[in-house]
Short mmCIF file of C-alpha atoms in Angstrom, two decimals:
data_model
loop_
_atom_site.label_atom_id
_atom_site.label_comp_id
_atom_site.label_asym_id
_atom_site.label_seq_id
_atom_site.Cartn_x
_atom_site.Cartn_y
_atom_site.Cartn_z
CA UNK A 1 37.16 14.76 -4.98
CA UNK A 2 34.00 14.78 -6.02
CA UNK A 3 33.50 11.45 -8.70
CA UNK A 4 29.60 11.55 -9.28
CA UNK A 5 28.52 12.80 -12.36
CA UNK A 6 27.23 16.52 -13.33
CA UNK A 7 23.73 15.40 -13.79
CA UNK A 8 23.70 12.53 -10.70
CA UNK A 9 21.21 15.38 -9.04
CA UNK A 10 18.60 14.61 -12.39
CA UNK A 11 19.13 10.77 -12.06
CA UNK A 12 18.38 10.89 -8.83
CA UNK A 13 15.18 13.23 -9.20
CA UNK A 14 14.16 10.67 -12.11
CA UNK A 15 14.61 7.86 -9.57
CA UNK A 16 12.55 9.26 -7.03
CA UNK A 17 9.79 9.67 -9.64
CA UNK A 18 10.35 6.36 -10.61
CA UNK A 19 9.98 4.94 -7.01
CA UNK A 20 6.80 7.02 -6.44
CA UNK A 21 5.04 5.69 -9.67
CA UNK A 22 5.90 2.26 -8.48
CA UNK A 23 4.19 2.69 -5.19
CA UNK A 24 1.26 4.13 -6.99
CA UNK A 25 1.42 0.58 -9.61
CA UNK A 26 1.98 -1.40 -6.06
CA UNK A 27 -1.27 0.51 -4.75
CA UNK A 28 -3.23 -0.50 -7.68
CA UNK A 29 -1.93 -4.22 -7.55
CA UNK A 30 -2.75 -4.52 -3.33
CA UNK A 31 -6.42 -2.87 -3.85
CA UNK A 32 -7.52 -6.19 -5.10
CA UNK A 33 -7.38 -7.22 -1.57
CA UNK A 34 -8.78 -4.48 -0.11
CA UNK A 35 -11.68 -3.52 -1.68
CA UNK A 36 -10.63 -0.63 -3.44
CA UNK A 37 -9.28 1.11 -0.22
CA UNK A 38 -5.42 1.27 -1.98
CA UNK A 39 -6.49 2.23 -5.36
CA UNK A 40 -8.43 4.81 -4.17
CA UNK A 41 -5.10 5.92 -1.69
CA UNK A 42 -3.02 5.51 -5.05
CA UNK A 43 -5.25 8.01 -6.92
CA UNK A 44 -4.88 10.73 -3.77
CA UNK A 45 -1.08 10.30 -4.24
CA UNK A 46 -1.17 10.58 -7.91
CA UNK A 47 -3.27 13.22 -7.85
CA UNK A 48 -1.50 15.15 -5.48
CA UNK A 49 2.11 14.57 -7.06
CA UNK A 50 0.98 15.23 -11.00
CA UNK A 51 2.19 18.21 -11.42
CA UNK A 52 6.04 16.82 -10.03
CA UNK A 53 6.54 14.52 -12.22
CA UNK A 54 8.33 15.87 -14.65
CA UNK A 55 10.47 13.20 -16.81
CA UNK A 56 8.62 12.58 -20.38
CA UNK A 57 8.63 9.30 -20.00
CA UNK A 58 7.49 8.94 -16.01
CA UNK A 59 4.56 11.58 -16.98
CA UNK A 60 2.34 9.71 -18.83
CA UNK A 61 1.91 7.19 -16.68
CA UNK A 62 0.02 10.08 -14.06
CA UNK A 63 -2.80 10.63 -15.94
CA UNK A 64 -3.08 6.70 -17.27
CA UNK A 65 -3.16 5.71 -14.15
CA UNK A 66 -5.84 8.35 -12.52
CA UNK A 67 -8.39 6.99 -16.11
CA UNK A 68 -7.77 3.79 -15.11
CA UNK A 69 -8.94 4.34 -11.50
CA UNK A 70 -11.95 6.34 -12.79
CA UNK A 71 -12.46 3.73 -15.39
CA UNK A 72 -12.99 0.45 -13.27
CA UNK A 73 -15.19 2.47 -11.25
CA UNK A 74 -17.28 4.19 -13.76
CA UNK A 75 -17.35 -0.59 -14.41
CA UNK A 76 -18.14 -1.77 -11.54
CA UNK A 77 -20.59 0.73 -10.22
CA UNK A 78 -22.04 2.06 -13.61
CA UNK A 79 -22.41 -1.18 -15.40
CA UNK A 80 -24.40 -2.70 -12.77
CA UNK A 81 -26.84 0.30 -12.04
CA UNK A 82 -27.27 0.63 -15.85
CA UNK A 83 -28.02 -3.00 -16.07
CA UNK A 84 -30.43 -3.29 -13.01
CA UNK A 85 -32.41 0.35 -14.76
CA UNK A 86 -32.39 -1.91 -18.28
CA UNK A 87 -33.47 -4.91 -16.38
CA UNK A 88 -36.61 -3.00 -15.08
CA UNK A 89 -37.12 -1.08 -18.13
CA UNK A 90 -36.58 -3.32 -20.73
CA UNK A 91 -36.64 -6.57 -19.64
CA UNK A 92 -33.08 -6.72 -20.36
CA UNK A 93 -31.50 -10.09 -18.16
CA UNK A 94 -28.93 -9.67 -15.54
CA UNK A 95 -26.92 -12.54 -16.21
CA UNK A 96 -25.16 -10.16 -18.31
CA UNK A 97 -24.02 -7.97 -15.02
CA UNK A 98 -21.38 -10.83 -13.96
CA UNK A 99 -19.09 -11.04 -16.96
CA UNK A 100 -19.16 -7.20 -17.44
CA UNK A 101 -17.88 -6.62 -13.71
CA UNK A 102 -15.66 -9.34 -14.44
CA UNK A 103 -13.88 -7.95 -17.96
CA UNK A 104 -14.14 -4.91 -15.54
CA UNK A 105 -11.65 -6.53 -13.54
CA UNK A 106 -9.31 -8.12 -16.08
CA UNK A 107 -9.31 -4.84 -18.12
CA UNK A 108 -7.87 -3.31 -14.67
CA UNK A 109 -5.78 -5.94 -14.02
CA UNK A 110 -4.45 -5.61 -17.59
CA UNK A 111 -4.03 -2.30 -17.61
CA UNK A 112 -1.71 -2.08 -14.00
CA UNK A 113 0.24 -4.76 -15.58
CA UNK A 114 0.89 -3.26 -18.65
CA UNK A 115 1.86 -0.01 -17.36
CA UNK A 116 4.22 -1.79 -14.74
CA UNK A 117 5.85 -3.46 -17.45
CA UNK A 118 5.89 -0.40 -19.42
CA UNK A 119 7.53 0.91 -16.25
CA UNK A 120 9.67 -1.31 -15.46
CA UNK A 121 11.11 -1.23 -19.41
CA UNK A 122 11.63 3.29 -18.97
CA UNK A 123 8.75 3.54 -21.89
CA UNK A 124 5.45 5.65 -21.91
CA UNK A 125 1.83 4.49 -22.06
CA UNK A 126 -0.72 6.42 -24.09
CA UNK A 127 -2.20 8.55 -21.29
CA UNK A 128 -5.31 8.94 -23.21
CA UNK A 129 -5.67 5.75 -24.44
CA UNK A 130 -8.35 3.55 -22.31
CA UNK A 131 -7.01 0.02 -23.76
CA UNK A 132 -3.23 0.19 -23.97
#
């Protein structure tokens, strides 16, 4: 009677993992409307469901996304008070503070989009990787 397969219970578990890393990726992509707000509910979620996740592939993609939270905001609120302490210190212009915060944002951007990709295609990102 029964026609699923023996191991329907593990594709569904994998799905369910998969659905959850895509609302985390959807978090990330939304937060560049609202000031951070999503991201910052994305990295609560993954935070709080790390230790679920338990398909190789789906795993990595926990900890690459929590560095990439911590990384654009280690960008766009480190890079400018280092700049503004240089600027007093050294002289050091703040013309410079713009483009950084902006690579800051396109190396986020990139990132999201990369792992979504990576994602959508079942493979791993390097979890320790800050790049790619």
């Amino acid at each position: 009677m029964d026609n699923l397969p023996a191991n329907s219970s593990a594709n569904a578990e994998r799905d369910k993992q998969r659905n959850f890393l895509y609302l985390v990726y959807g978090l990330y992509i939304v937060t560049v409307f609202t000031a951070g707000i999503a991201a910052l509910i994305g990295l609560i979620i993954a935070y709080a469901k790390r230790d679920t996740v338990t398909d190789a592939v789906y795993a990595t993609h926990i900890p690459y996304l929590i560095r990439t939270f911590w990384g654009t905001l280690l960008g766009f609120i480190g890079l400018p008070i280092l700049l503004v302490a240089l600027s007093y210190a050294v002289k050091f212009p703040l013309f410079f503070l713009y483009p950084l915060v902006g690579l800051t944002g396109l190396w986020y951007l990139f990132r999201v989009i990369f792992g979504i990709v990576r994602l959508i295609d079942n493979q791993p990102v390097t979890p320790t990787g800050w790049f790619v």
